[in-house]
Amino acid sequence: MNLKNFFEAKSIAVIGASRKAHKVGHIILKNLSEIKYKVKVFAVNPKARRILGFKSFPSVKDIKEKIDLVIIATPAFTVHNILEECIEKGIKDIIIVSAGFGEVGNVEGEIRLKKLIKKEKLRVIGVNCLGILDTYSGIDTLFNPRERMGRPGKGGISFICQSGAVGSIMIDMMAQENYGLRRFISYGNATGLNESDFIEYLGKDKETKVISLYIEGVKDGKRFLNVCKEVSKKKPIVAIKAGITEKGTKAVKSHTGSLAGSGEIYKGVFRQAKIIQANTLEELFDFARILEKGKKPKGNKVAVITNGGGPAVITVDELSSKGLVLADFENKTKKILRKIMPQTVNVANPLDLVGDATDERFEIAIKTLMKDKKVDIILVILLPQTPAITENIINVLNKLYKKTKKPLCLIISGGKFSSKMRKELEKNIPTFSLPINAVSAIKCLVDYHLS
Amino acid sequence: MNLKNFFEAKSIAVIGASRKAHKVGHIILKNLSEIKYKVKVFAVNPKARRILGFKSFPSVKDIKEKIDLVIIATPAFTVHNILEECIEKGIKDIIIVSAGFGEVGNVEGEIRLKKLIKKEKLRVIGVNCLGILDTYSGIDTLFNPRERMGRPGKGGISFICQSGAVGSIMIDMMAQENYGLRRFISYGNATGLNESDFIEYLGKDKETKVISLYIEGVKDGKRFLNVCKEVSKKKPIVAIKAGITEKGTKAVKSHTGSLAGSGEIYKGVFRQAKIIQANTLEELFDFARILEKGKKPKGNKVAVITNGGGPAVITVDELSSKGLVLADFENKTKKILRKIMPQTVNVANPLDLVGDATDERFEIAIKTLMKDKKVDIILVILLPQTPAITENIINVLNKLYKKTKKPLCLIISGGKFSSKMRKELEKNIPTFSLPINAVSAIKCLVDYHLS
């Protein structure tokens, strides 16, 4: 299925465009009017003449130009008619934001749409969805205002998300934390295209390094399994399945109208399809981020370097309880470190560079451990709260990261100052805010590459 | 043990005060010079005449005025002599920041200090510690610059923390997230006062509603058990024990020189002493915050209200897997809600007010569920990303929270805008950034009050 028109549309019509600032049809038009590539935007609303400076057309049929993509944001009962008008105009690619179908019991209305979509071979995202975002082309059909929900910068993670709400909070969080995004698709009830279509399409997308997936149910289990089996050979798929308990499954039904299936069944399908299962929303992106960088560990032996003993102890506990191994340094390494490091530094793993550690001390320690053949992964716990660390540590770490083939990740915890540093480093290095997140991600990386 | 002099010192001498901006002895002096209550600060450094505008004395003995509190930030080998000078001047209350004792193998040096402290009945916090902070009196002896590590506002949580590094990141995080703090004590190697002394003292402190504890080991197990047993009758103690695995235990030894003991032993002690065990640093404060507010649930039946279906499904999964129960609403409640809510709202638990929910729709829903006798706890998942929510929701929620005796907590996830709202609401209502955190905290609250 070719979904290029969605992500590279040169002309877009918003049906249900509104003059009222809080209306979905207003915000979509406004967001589209601000995107940074050359796109022609048309407003469709029979009751208005101009909206946000755009001429408003009574119907999509009244627009003379060719339309690549239509976004429908009108009440549910109007959608079928509008689809028919789109068909008349020869439009195939449509996003239906409108809710009020299967998820509220209007199953009949949704089936009627489904039939039309199938018959006319339309490519439809929705109904009951948030829309799409592509940080490379710049297209942004999301109906949340930009000042309320941030948009992430460019990156290698694509996110396919059944729930618009989960999409909103995660995209917003990605923007805040500086996680890079390639494409985001919220597809709601999957009345037309479904998760398998998107996975297949993004499987072929060069810029997508990892696919993240939030699903409540799948439409066609067999196809899902086959598609994921193929795609997961080329790139990692990380997924969270919502509705894994009995009560959760029930909640799903009244949300996107999906048949959730039991948590156990999905676990089995994920295993078969080599999908990495995330247990929390945080894990979904922690796993995706560490996999995105593409560094492969040769083994499960981790070196921990820190300027704070306590967080290192917690990290060691986490590593041990997840079955990861604390590396035993080579003798050569120990000799070099004992020679260079001050007496207060106990040469062991974790390697505590102590409270007065400078950027340089970190640099020497990391460089030395990069050469150690008994170390597979380097985990640096950096406390920028201490006065001996300068902002130059960012350059130091970026330079070291570029040089090495070994996976290296960072833990930077705290408040304002450390968040700023964490976000800056996240651009290149997988960076985590707490030991548990980093260790879970490392465990995921080791399992993905070595089991 | 009366520790009043530490938290309400009217005259403080900093020994090892330095002119060099990155030195610990400089930052402590600078921070003390900026605190907002009337305190006389003295610099001690034989090589300087003035530091940061303060006259510098060669020795503490040269200061004519009475000194309530001394902070020592000089190299380890000088500390014994300085203690003797303090004794000569009749000073009893001393914080020793200096490291380089038991934790790096200088056991002898530490034992020598210990003997002197015991003989002279000194009250010593440290060695190898970060110091103290009291948001009520204003005292702040921490050696991390304020622009690097935030200081939280007033609140009911006191934090006793063996590790200075863990203290740094958590205090910084508390400031960032608007968690309220009463007192913070970092005590390092516990050469003088230990965790039991602090727990006992804060047990009697009216402003401390909950005690949070990070420990690597305890000095006197029997006393710890007895003290905690007594204090936990009056207020909750939440603790994280670092070094629960074999490797973690080993890491502890080279950090604060504590004998860690196995994780299992501590689990048993915590159970006996009615200490609530946190498994992660996040839980330590998530648990403390929900307990601090003091609302007691009558049962374990939770109502979930949201304007985002997906996050509600995840929350229901979390609730179920932790053994909490989704409340079945009273018939009266269902009738009222069906009458008031729009048709798109499916009256069930979770109660999904759907994407166009306004502040008012939330208000009505919460009010109605507050009156429902079959609902023990209310969990609101609020997505401020949607345009229908205004900032007035803060007032609405604060007002409702004041009125009810039922525990109510919030989940607000996302980026910049939602973080701002979350921090504002956190001042009064326990507010969490992800479902898993809120549900773990509710589980803790239910267990604490009902088992």
mmCIF file of N, CA and C in Angstrom, chain B residues 304-360:
data_model
loop_
_atom_site.group_PDB
_atom_site.id
_atom_site.type_symbol
_atom_site.label_atom_id
_atom_site.label_comp_id
_atom_site.label_asym_id
_atom_site.label_seq_id
_atom_site.Cartn_x
_atom_site.Cartn_y
_atom_site.Cartn_z
ATOM 1 N N VAL B 304 -12.101 5.788 37.798
ATOM 2 C CA VAL B 304 -11.180 6.456 36.874
ATOM 3 C C VAL B 304 -11.978 7.399 35.981
ATOM 4 N N ILE B 305 -11.600 8.667 35.969
ATOM 5 C CA ILE B 305 -12.268 9.666 35.124
ATOM 6 C C ILE B 305 -11.230 10.238 34.167
ATOM 7 N N THR B 306 -11.590 10.380 32.908
ATOM 8 C CA THR B 306 -10.576 10.814 31.944
ATOM 9 C C THR B 306 -11.179 11.530 30.744
ATOM 10 N N ASN B 307 -10.339 12.260 30.020
ATOM 11 C CA ASN B 307 -10.725 12.718 28.687
ATOM 12 C C ASN B 307 -9.850 12.055 27.616
ATOM 13 N N GLY B 308 -9.223 10.927 27.984
ATOM 14 C CA GLY B 308 -8.401 10.191 27.026
ATOM 15 C C GLY B 308 -8.525 8.700 27.255
ATOM 16 N N GLY B 309 -9.154 8.005 26.334
ATOM 17 C CA GLY B 309 -9.460 6.590 26.521
ATOM 18 C C GLY B 309 -8.233 5.698 26.668
ATOM 19 N N GLY B 310 -7.230 5.906 25.823
ATOM 20 C CA GLY B 310 -6.050 5.040 25.839
ATOM 21 C C GLY B 310 -5.330 5.020 27.184
ATOM 22 N N PRO B 311 -4.987 6.193 27.718
ATOM 23 C CA PRO B 311 -4.321 6.191 29.021
ATOM 24 C C PRO B 311 -5.181 5.532 30.108
ATOM 25 N N ALA B 312 -6.514 5.602 29.943
ATOM 26 C CA ALA B 312 -7.404 4.961 30.913
ATOM 27 C C ALA B 312 -7.286 3.441 30.820
ATOM 28 N N VAL B 313 -7.158 2.920 29.607
ATOM 29 C CA VAL B 313 -7.010 1.464 29.447
ATOM 30 C C VAL B 313 -5.732 0.997 30.144
ATOM 31 N N ILE B 314 -4.655 1.726 29.909
ATOM 32 C CA ILE B 314 -3.378 1.379 30.554
ATOM 33 C C ILE B 314 -3.508 1.441 32.075
ATOM 34 N N THR B 315 -4.221 2.458 32.558
ATOM 35 C CA THR B 315 -4.421 2.615 33.997
ATOM 36 C C THR B 315 -5.226 1.452 34.564
ATOM 37 N N VAL B 316 -6.257 1.027 33.842
ATOM 38 C CA VAL B 316 -7.076 -0.099 34.298
ATOM 39 C C VAL B 316 -6.225 -1.372 34.364
ATOM 40 N N ASP B 317 -5.396 -1.577 33.363
ATOM 41 C CA ASP B 317 -4.467 -2.726 33.403
ATOM 42 C C ASP B 317 -3.591 -2.675 34.646
ATOM 43 N N GLU B 318 -3.056 -1.507 34.935
ATOM 44 C CA GLU B 318 -2.177 -1.352 36.099
ATOM 45 C C GLU B 318 -2.939 -1.620 37.403
ATOM 46 N N LEU B 319 -4.145 -1.043 37.505
ATOM 47 C CA LEU B 319 -4.969 -1.231 38.707
ATOM 48 C C LEU B 319 -5.235 -2.726 38.916
ATOM 49 N N SER B 320 -5.666 -3.386 37.855
ATOM 50 C CA SER B 320 -6.014 -4.808 37.957
ATOM 51 C C SER B 320 -4.814 -5.646 38.376
ATOM 52 N N SER B 321 -3.682 -5.362 37.736
ATOM 53 C CA SER B 321 -2.549 -6.234 38.044
ATOM 54 C C SER B 321 -1.984 -5.944 39.433
ATOM 55 N N LYS B 322 -2.368 -4.856 40.066
ATOM 56 C CA LYS B 322 -1.926 -4.578 41.441
ATOM 57 C C LYS B 322 -3.010 -4.955 42.459
ATOM 58 N N GLY B 323 -4.082 -5.589 41.999
ATOM 59 C CA GLY B 323 -5.110 -6.049 42.925
ATOM 60 C C GLY B 323 -6.072 -4.970 43.400
ATOM 61 N N LEU B 324 -6.064 -3.826 42.748
ATOM 62 C CA LEU B 324 -7.041 -2.800 43.092
ATOM 63 C C LEU B 324 -8.303 -3.031 42.261
ATOM 64 N N VAL B 325 -9.419 -2.502 42.729
ATOM 65 C CA VAL B 325 -10.701 -2.852 42.131
ATOM 66 C C VAL B 325 -11.311 -1.640 41.436
ATOM 67 N N LEU B 326 -11.844 -1.848 40.237
ATOM 68 C CA LEU B 326 -12.585 -0.781 39.560
ATOM 69 C C LEU B 326 -13.966 -0.693 40.200
ATOM 70 N N ALA B 327 -14.310 0.454 40.750
ATOM 71 C CA ALA B 327 -15.603 0.596 41.434
ATOM 72 C C ALA B 327 -16.763 0.379 40.460
ATOM 73 N N ASP B 328 -17.806 -0.256 40.990
ATOM 74 C CA ASP B 328 -19.055 -0.373 40.242
ATOM 75 C C ASP B 328 -19.945 0.760 40.771
ATOM 76 N N PHE B 329 -20.275 1.718 39.941
ATOM 77 C CA PHE B 329 -20.977 2.899 40.453
ATOM 78 C C PHE B 329 -22.376 2.553 40.986
ATOM 79 N N GLU B 330 -22.870 3.351 41.941
ATOM 80 C CA GLU B 330 -24.255 3.224 42.409
ATOM 81 C C GLU B 330 -25.207 3.528 41.252
ATOM 82 N N ASN B 331 -26.388 2.933 41.332
ATOM 83 C CA ASN B 331 -27.391 3.205 40.279
ATOM 84 C C ASN B 331 -27.717 4.696 40.178
ATOM 85 N N LYS B 332 -27.780 5.312 41.349
ATOM 86 C CA LYS B 332 -28.068 6.753 41.393
ATOM 87 C C LYS B 332 -27.046 7.526 40.554
ATOM 88 N N THR B 333 -25.782 7.178 40.750
ATOM 89 C CA THR B 333 -24.698 7.833 40.006
ATOM 90 C C THR B 333 -24.883 7.665 38.506
ATOM 91 N N LYS B 334 -25.159 6.428 38.110
ATOM 92 C CA LYS B 334 -25.305 6.147 36.681
ATOM 93 C C LYS B 334 -26.436 6.979 36.086
ATOM 94 N N LYS B 335 -27.562 7.027 36.823
ATOM 95 C CA LYS B 335 -28.721 7.801 36.351
ATOM 96 C C LYS B 335 -28.353 9.273 36.154
ATOM 97 N N ILE B 336 -27.728 9.838 37.160
ATOM 98 C CA ILE B 336 -27.364 11.267 37.077
ATOM 99 C C ILE B 336 -26.435 11.511 35.885
ATOM 100 N N LEU B 337 -25.423 10.690 35.772
ATOM 101 C CA LEU B 337 -24.435 10.895 34.707
ATOM 102 C C LEU B 337 -25.060 10.726 33.328
ATOM 103 N N ARG B 338 -25.929 9.704 33.192
ATOM 104 C CA ARG B 338 -26.568 9.499 31.884
ATOM 105 C C ARG B 338 -27.408 10.701 31.496
ATOM 106 N N LYS B 339 -28.000 11.321 32.522
ATOM 107 C CA LYS B 339 -28.866 12.468 32.270
ATOM 108 C C LYS B 339 -28.045 13.697 31.864
ATOM 109 N N ILE B 340 -26.939 13.908 32.552
ATOM 110 C CA ILE B 340 -26.177 15.142 32.342
ATOM 111 C C ILE B 340 -25.190 15.044 31.174
ATOM 112 N N MET B 341 -24.560 13.884 31.029
ATOM 113 C CA MET B 341 -23.463 13.776 30.061
ATOM 114 C C MET B 341 -23.989 13.672 28.624
ATOM 115 N N PRO B 342 -23.204 14.130 27.664
ATOM 116 C CA PRO B 342 -23.610 13.965 26.261
ATOM 117 C C PRO B 342 -23.626 12.482 25.864
ATOM 118 N N GLN B 343 -24.302 12.208 24.763
ATOM 119 C CA GLN B 343 -24.480 10.815 24.342
ATOM 120 C C GLN B 343 -23.164 10.103 24.033
ATOM 121 N N THR B 344 -22.159 10.859 23.664
ATOM 122 C CA THR B 344 -20.868 10.248 23.330
ATOM 123 C C THR B 344 -20.158 9.689 24.571
ATOM 124 N N VAL B 345 -20.647 10.073 25.759
ATOM 125 C CA VAL B 345 -20.008 9.580 26.984
ATOM 126 C C VAL B 345 -20.677 8.283 27.433
ATOM 127 N N ASN B 346 -19.914 7.226 27.448
ATOM 128 C CA ASN B 346 -20.386 5.926 27.895
ATOM 129 C C ASN B 346 -20.246 5.882 29.420
ATOM 130 N N VAL B 347 -21.418 5.800 30.131
ATOM 131 C CA VAL B 347 -21.340 5.841 31.595
ATOM 132 C C VAL B 347 -20.867 4.487 32.113
ATOM 133 N N ALA B 348 -19.601 4.416 32.423
ATOM 134 C CA ALA B 348 -18.974 3.186 32.903
ATOM 135 C C ALA B 348 -17.713 3.599 33.657
ATOM 136 N N ASN B 349 -17.008 2.638 34.213
ATOM 137 C CA ASN B 349 -15.737 2.891 34.876
ATOM 138 C C ASN B 349 -14.665 2.103 34.132
ATOM 139 N N PRO B 350 -13.694 2.715 33.499
ATOM 140 C CA PRO B 350 -13.371 4.145 33.492
ATOM 141 C C PRO B 350 -14.445 4.989 32.821
ATOM 142 N N LEU B 351 -14.618 6.200 33.375
ATOM 143 C CA LEU B 351 -15.574 7.152 32.821
ATOM 144 C C LEU B 351 -14.836 8.057 31.833
ATOM 145 N N ASP B 352 -15.024 7.747 30.555
ATOM 146 C CA ASP B 352 -14.325 8.507 29.513
ATOM 147 C C ASP B 352 -15.200 9.684 29.081
ATOM 148 N N LEU B 353 -14.794 10.875 29.491
ATOM 149 C CA LEU B 353 -15.581 12.078 29.172
ATOM 150 C C LEU B 353 -15.321 12.530 27.739
ATOM 151 N N VAL B 354 -14.556 11.805 27.033
ATOM 152 C CA VAL B 354 -14.152 11.986 25.618
ATOM 153 C C VAL B 354 -13.441 13.307 25.306
ATOM 154 N N GLY B 355 -12.910 13.348 24.105
ATOM 155 C CA GLY B 355 -11.971 14.384 23.698
ATOM 156 C C GLY B 355 -12.443 15.823 23.807
ATOM 157 N N ASP B 356 -13.762 16.041 23.737
ATOM 158 C CA ASP B 356 -14.220 17.433 23.816
ATOM 159 C C ASP B 356 -14.683 17.823 25.224
ATOM 160 N N ALA B 357 -14.266 17.029 26.220
ATOM 161 C CA ALA B 357 -14.652 17.313 27.607
ATOM 162 C C ALA B 357 -14.142 18.681 28.043
ATOM 163 N N THR B 358 -15.017 19.435 28.702
ATOM 164 C CA THR B 358 -14.657 20.754 29.229
ATOM 165 C C THR B 358 -14.322 20.644 30.721
ATOM 166 N N ASP B 359 -13.825 21.739 31.285
ATOM 167 C CA ASP B 359 -13.562 21.790 32.730
ATOM 168 C C ASP B 359 -14.832 21.433 33.487
ATOM 169 N N GLU B 360 -15.959 21.938 32.985
ATOM 170 C CA GLU B 360 -17.243 21.742 33.666
ATOM 171 C C GLU B 360 -17.662 20.277 33.651
#
